[in-house]
Coordinates of N, CA and C in Angstrom, one line a residue:
X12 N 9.1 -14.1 -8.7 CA 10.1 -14.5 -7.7 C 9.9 -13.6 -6.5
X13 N 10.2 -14.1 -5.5 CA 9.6 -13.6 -3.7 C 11.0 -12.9 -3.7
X14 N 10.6 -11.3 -3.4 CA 12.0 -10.6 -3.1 C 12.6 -11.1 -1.7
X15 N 14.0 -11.1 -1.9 CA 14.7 -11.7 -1.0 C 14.8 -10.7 0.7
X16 N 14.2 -9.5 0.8 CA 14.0 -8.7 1.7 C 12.9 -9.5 2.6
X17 N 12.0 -9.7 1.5 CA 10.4 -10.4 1.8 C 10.9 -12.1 2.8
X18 N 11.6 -12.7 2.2 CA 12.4 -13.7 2.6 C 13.0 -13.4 4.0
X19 N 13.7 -12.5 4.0 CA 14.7 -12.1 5.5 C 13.9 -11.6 6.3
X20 N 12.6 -11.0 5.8 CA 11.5 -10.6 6.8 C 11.0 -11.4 7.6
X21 N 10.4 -12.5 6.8 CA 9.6 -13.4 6.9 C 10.3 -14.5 8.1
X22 N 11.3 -14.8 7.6 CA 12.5 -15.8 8.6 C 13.1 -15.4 9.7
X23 N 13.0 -13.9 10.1 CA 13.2 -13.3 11.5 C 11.6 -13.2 11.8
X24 N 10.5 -13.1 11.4 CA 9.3 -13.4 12.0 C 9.3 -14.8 12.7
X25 N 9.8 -15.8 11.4 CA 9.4 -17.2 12.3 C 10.6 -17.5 13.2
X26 N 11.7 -16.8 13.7 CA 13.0 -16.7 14.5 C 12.3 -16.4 15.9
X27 N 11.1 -15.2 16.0 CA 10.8 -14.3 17.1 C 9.5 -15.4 17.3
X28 N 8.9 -15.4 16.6 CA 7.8 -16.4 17.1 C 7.9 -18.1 17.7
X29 N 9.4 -18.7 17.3 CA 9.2 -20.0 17.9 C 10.6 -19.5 19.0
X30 N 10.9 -17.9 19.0 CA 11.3 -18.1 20.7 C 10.4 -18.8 22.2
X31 N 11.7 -18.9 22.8 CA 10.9 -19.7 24.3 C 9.9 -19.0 24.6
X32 N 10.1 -17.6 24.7 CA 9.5 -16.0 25.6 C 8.6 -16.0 24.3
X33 N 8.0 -16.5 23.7 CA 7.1 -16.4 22.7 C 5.8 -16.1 23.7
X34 N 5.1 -15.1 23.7 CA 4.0 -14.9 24.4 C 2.8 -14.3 23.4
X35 N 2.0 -15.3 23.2 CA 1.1 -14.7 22.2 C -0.3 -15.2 22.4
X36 N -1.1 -14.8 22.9 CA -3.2 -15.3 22.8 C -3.9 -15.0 21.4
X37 N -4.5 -15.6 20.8 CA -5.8 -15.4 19.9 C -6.6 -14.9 21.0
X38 N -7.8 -13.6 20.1 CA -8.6 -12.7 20.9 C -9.7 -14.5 21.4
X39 N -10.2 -14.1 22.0 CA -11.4 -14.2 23.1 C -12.5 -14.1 22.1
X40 N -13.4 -15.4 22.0 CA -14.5 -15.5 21.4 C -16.2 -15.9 21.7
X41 N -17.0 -15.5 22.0 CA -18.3 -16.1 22.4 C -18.6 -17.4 21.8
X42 N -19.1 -18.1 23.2 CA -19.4 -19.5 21.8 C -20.3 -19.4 20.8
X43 N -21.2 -18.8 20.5 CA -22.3 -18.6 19.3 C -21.5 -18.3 18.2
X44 N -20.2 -17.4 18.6 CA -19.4 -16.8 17.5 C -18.5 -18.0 17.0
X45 N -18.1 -18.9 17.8 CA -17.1 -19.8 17.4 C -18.5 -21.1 16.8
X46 N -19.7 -21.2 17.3 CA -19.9 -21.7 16.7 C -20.4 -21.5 14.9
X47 N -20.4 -20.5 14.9 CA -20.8 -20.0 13.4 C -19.8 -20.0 13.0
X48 N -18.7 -20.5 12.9 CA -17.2 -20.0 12.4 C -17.1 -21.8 11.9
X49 N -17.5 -22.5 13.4 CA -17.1 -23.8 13.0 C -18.6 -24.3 12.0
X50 N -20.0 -23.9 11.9 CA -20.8 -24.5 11.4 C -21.2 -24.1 9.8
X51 N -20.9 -22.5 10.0 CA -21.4 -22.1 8.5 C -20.4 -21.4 7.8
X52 N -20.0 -22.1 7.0 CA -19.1 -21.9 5.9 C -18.9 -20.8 5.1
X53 N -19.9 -20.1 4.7 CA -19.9 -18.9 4.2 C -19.9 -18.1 4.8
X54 N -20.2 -18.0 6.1 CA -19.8 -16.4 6.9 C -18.8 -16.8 7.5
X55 N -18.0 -17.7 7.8 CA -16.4 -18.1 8.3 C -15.6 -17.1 6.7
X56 N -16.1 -17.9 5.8 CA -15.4 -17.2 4.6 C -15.6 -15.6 4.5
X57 N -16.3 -14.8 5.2 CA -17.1 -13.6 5.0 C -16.3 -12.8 6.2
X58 N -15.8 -13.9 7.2 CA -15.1 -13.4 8.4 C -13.7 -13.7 8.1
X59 N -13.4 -14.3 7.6 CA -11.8 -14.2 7.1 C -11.6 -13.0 5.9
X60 N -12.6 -12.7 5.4 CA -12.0 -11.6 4.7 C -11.8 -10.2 5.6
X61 N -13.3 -10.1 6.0 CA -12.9 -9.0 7.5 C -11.5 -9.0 7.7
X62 N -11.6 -10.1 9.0 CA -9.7 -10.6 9.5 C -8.8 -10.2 8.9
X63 N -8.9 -10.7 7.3 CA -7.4 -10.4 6.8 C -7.4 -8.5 6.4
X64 N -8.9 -7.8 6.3 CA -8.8 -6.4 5.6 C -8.1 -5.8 7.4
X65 N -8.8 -6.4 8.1 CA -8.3 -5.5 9.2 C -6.9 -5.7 9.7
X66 N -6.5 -6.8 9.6 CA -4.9 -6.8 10.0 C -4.1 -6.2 9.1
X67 N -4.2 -6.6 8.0 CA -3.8 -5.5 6.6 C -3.7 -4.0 7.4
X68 N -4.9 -3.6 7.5 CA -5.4 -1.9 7.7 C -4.7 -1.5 9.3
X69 N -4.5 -2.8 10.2 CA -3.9 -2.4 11.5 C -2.2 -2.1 11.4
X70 N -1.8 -2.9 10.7 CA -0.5 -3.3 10.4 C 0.2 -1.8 9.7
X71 N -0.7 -1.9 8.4 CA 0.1 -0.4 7.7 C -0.2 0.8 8.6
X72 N -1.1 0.6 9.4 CA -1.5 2.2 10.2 C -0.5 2.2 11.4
X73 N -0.1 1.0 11.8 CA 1.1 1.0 13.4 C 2.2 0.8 12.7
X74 N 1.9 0.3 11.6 CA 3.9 0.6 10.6 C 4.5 1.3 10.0
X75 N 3.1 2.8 9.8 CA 3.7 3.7 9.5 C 4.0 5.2 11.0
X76 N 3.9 4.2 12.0 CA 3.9 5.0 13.0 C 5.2 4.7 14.0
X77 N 5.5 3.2 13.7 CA 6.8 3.0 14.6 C 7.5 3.0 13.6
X78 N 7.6 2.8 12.0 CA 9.0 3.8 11.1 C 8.6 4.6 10.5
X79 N 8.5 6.2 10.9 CA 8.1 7.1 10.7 C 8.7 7.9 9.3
X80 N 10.0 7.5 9.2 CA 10.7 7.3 8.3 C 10.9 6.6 6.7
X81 N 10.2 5.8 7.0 CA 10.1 4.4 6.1 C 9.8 5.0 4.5
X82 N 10.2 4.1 3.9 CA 9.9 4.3 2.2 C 8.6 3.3 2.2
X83 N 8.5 3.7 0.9 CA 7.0 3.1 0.7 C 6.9 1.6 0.4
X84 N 9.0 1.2 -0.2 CA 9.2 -0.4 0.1 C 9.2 -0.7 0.9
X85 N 9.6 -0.3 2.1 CA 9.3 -0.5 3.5 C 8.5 -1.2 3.7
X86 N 7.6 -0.5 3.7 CA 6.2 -0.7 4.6 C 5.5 -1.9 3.7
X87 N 5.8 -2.1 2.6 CA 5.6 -2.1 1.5 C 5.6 -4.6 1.5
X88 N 7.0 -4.3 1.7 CA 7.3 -5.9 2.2 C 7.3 -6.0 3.9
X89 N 7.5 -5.3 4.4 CA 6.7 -5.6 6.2 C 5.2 -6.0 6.3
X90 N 4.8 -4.9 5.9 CA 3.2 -5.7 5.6 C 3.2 -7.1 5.1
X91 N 3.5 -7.1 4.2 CA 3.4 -8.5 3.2 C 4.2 -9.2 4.6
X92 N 5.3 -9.5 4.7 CA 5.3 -10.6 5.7 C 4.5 -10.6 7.0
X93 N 4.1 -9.7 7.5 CA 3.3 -9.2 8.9 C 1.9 -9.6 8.5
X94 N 1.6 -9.8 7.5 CA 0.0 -10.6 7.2 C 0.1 -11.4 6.1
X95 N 1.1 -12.3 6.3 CA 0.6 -13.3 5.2 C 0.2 -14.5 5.9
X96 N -0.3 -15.6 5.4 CA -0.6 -16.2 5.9 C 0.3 -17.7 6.2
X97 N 1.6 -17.1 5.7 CA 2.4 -18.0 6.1 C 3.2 -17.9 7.5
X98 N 2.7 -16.2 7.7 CA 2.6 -15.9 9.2 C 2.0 -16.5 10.1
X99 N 0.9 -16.0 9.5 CA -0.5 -16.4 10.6 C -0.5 -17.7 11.1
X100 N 0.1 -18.8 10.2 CA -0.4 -20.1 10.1 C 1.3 -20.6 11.2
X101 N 2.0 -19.9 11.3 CA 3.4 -19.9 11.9 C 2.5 -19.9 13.8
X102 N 2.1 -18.4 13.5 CA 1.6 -18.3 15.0 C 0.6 -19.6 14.8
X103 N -0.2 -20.0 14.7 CA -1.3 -20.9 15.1 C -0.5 -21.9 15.6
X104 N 0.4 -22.4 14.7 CA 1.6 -23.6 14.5 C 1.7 -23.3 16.2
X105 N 2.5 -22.5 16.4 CA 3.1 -22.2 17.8 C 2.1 -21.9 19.0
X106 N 1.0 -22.0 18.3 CA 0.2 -22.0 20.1 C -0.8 -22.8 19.7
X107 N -0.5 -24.0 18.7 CA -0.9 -25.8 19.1 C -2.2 -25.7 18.5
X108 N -2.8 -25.1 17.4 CA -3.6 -25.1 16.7 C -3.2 -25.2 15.0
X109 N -2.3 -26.1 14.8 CA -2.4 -26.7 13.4 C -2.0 -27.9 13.2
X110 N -2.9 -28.4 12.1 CA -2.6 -29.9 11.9 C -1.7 -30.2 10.8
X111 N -0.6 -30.7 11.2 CA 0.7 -30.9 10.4 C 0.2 -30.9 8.7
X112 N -1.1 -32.0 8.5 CA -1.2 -32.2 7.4 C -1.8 -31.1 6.2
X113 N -2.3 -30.0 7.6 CA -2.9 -29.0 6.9 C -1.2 -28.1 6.2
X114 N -1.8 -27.5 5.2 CA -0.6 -26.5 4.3 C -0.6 -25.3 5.1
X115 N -0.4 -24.2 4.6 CA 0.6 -23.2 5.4 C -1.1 -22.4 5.2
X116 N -1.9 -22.5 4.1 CA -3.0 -21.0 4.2 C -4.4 -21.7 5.1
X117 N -4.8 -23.4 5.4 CA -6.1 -23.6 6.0 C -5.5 -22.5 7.6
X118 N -4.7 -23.0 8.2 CA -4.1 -22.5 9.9 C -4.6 -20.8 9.3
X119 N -3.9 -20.0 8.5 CA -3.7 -19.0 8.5 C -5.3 -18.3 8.3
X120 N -6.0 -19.0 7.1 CA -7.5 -19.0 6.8 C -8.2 -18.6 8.5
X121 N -7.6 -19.6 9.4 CA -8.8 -19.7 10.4 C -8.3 -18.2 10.9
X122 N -7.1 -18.0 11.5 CA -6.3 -16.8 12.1 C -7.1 -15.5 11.6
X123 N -7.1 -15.4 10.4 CA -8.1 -14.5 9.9 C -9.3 -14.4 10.3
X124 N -10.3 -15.7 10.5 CA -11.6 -16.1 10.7 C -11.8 -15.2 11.7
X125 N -10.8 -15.6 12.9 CA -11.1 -15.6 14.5 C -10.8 -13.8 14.5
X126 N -10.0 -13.4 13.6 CA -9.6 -11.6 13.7 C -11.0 -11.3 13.0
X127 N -11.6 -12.0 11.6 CA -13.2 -11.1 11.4 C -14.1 -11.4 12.7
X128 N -14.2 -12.2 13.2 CA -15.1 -12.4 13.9 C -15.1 -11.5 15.8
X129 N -14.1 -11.5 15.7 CA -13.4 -10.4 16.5 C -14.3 -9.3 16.8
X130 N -14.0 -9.0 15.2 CA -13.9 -7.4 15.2 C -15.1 -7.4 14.9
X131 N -16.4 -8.2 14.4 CA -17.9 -8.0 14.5 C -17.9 -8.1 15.8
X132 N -17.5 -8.7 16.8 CA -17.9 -8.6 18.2 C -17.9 -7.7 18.6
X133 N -16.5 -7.1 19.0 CA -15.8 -6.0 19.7 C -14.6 -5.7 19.5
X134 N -15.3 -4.4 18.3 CA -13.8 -3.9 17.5 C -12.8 -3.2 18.8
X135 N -13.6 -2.8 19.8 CA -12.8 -2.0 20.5 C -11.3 -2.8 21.3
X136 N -12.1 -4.1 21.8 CA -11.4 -4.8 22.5 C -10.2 -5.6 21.5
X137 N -10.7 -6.3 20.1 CA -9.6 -6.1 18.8 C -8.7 -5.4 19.1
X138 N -8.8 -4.1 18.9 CA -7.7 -3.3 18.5 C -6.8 -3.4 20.1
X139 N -7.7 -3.5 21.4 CA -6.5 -4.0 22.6 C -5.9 -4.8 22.8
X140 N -6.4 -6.6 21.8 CA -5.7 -7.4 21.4 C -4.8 -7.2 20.4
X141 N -5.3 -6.2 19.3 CA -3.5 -6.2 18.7 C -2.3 -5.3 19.2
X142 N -2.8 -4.2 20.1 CA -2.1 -3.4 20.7 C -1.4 -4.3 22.0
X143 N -1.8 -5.3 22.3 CA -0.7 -6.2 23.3 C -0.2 -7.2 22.7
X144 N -0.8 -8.1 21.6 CA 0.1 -9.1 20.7 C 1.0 -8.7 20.1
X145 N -0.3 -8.2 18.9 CA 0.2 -8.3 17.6 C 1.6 -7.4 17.2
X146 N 1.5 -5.9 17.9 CA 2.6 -4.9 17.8 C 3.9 -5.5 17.9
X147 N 3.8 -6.8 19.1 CA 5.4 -6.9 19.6 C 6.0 -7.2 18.3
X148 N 5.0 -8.0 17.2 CA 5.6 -8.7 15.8 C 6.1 -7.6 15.0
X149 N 5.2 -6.5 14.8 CA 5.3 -5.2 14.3 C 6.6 -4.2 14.3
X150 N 6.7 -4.5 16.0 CA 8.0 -3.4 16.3 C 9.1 -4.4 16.0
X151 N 9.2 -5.8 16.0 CA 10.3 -6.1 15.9 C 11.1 -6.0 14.3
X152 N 9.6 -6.1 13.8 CA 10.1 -6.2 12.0 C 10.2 -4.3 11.7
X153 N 9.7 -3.2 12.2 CA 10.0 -1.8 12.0 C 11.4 -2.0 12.7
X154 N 12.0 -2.8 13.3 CA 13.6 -2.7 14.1 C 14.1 -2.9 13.1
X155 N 13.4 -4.3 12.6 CA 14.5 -5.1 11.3 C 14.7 -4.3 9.9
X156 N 13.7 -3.2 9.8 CA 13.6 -2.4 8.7 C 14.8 -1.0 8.7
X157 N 14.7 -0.9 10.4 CA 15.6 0.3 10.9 C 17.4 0.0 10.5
X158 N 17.2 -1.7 10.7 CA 18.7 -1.9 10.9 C 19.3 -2.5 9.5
X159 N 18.2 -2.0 8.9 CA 18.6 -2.3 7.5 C 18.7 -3.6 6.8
X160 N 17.5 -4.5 6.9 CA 17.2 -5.6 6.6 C 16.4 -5.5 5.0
X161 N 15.6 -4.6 5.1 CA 14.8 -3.7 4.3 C 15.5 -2.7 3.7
X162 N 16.4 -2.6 2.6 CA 16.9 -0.9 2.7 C 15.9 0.0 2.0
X163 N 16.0 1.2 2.3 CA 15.6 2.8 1.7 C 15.6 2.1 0.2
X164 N 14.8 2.6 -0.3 CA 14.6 2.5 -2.2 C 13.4 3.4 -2.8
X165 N 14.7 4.4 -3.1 CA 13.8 5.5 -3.3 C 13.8 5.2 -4.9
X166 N 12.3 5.4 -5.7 CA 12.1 5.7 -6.7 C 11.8 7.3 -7.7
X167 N 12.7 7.5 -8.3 CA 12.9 8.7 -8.8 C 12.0 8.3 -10.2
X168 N 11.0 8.9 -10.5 CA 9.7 8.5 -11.5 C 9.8 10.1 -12.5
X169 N 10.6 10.1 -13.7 CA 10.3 10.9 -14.5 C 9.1 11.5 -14.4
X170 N 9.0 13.1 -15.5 CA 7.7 13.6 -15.4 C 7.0 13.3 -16.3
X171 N 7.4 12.6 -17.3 CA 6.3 12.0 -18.3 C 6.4 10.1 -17.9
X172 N 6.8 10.2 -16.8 CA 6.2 8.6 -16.7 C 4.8 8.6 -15.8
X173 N 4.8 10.0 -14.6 CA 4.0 10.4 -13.7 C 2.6 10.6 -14.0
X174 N 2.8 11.3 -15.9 CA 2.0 11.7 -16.4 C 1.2 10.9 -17.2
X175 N 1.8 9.7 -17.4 CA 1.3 8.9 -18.1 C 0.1 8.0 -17.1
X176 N 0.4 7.9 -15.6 CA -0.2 7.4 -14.6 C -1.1 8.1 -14.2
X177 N -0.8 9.5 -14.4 CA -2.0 10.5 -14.2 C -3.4 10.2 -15.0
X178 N -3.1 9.6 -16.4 CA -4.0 9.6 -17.1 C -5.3 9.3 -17.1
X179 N -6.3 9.8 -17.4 CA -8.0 9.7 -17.3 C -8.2 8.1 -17.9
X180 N -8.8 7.7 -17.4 CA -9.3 6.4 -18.0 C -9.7 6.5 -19.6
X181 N -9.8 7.7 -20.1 CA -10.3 8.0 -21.0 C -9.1 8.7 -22.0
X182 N -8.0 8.9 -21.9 CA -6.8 9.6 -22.4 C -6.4 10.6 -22.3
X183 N -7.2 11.2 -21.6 CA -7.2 13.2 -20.8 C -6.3 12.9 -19.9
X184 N -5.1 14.0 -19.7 CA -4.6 14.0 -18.3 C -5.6 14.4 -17.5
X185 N -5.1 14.1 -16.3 CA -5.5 14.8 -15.1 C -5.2 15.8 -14.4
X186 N -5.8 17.1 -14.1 CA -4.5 17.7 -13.7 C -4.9 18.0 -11.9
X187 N -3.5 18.6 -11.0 CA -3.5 18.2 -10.0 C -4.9 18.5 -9.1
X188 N -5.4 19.1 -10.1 CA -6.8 19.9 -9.2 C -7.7 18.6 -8.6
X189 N -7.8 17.4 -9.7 CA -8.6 16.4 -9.6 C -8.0 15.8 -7.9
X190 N -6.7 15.7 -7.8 CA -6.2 15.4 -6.6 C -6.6 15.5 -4.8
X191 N -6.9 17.2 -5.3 CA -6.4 18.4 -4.0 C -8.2 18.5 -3.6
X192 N -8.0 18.8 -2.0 CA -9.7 19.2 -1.7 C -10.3 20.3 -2.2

């Protein structure tokens, strides 16, 4: 079952994205890039995985920086709605790149495609396309986290449950030394 935080996230994403003042570009692509995206199937598939590790890896590193605060649920279901692909495929929806008949992950699939392919071009200029798009989605859902859409859930983990997690693949604890530099 989809926690219901995940749900309220998700539905103030697609609230802020089919605003009027919706202002949003997909990065900027060479045509040799777009055409290997549209011609060869396996490195589209090789670039969507890119896409989605990096939006993943952008998302938790600017979400744990505009709620500084945050629990680890937090961040935890923000991400999850901030890269899923029932996002992505939301944004495409809204700047006239999906076909009704397609489902919610082909739109989202490509969103990803065009973020791997991106970032083999020019990670630099990526990361200035998500620093002017993508954040506004970011900050709006670290607001929605602030104002308590998301609440604090803090987990209090006994010391023999910690210990049990600690364990060696092999049935040895671990002790904290394995941890520390």
């Amino acid at each position: 079952m989809v926690p219901s935080y995940y749900v309220q996230l998700q539905n103030k994403l697609f609230q802020f994205i089919d605003q009027a003042d919706f202002d949003f570009a997909l990065p900027k692509l060479s045509r040799p890039t777009w055409e290997i995206i549209i011609n060869d199937n396996d490195e589209r598939e090789r670039l969507e995985f890119i896409g989605d590790f990096y939006m993943a890896a952008a998302v938790g590193e600017n979400l744990c920086r505009c709620l500084p605060n945050g629990t680890p649920h937090q961040y935890t279901v923000a991400r999850s709605a901030l890269t899923s692909n029932t996002t992505y495929s939301a944004i495409m929806k809204r700047l006239g790149f999906s076909n009704p008949q397609d489902g919610r992950k082909s739109p989202g699939d490509a969103f990803e495609s065009i973020i791997g392919a991106k970032k083999k071009e020019d990670s630099v200029s990526l990361d200035n396309w998500f620093q002017t798009y993508y954040m506004r989605l970011l900050i709006y859902i670290a607001d929605a986290c602030r104002c308590g859409v998301v609440p604090f859930k803090v987990m209090n983990y006994s010391r023999e449950y910690l210990f049990t997690v600690l364990l060696h693949p092999r049935g040895r604890l671990l002790s904290l030394d394995h941890f520390l530099l």
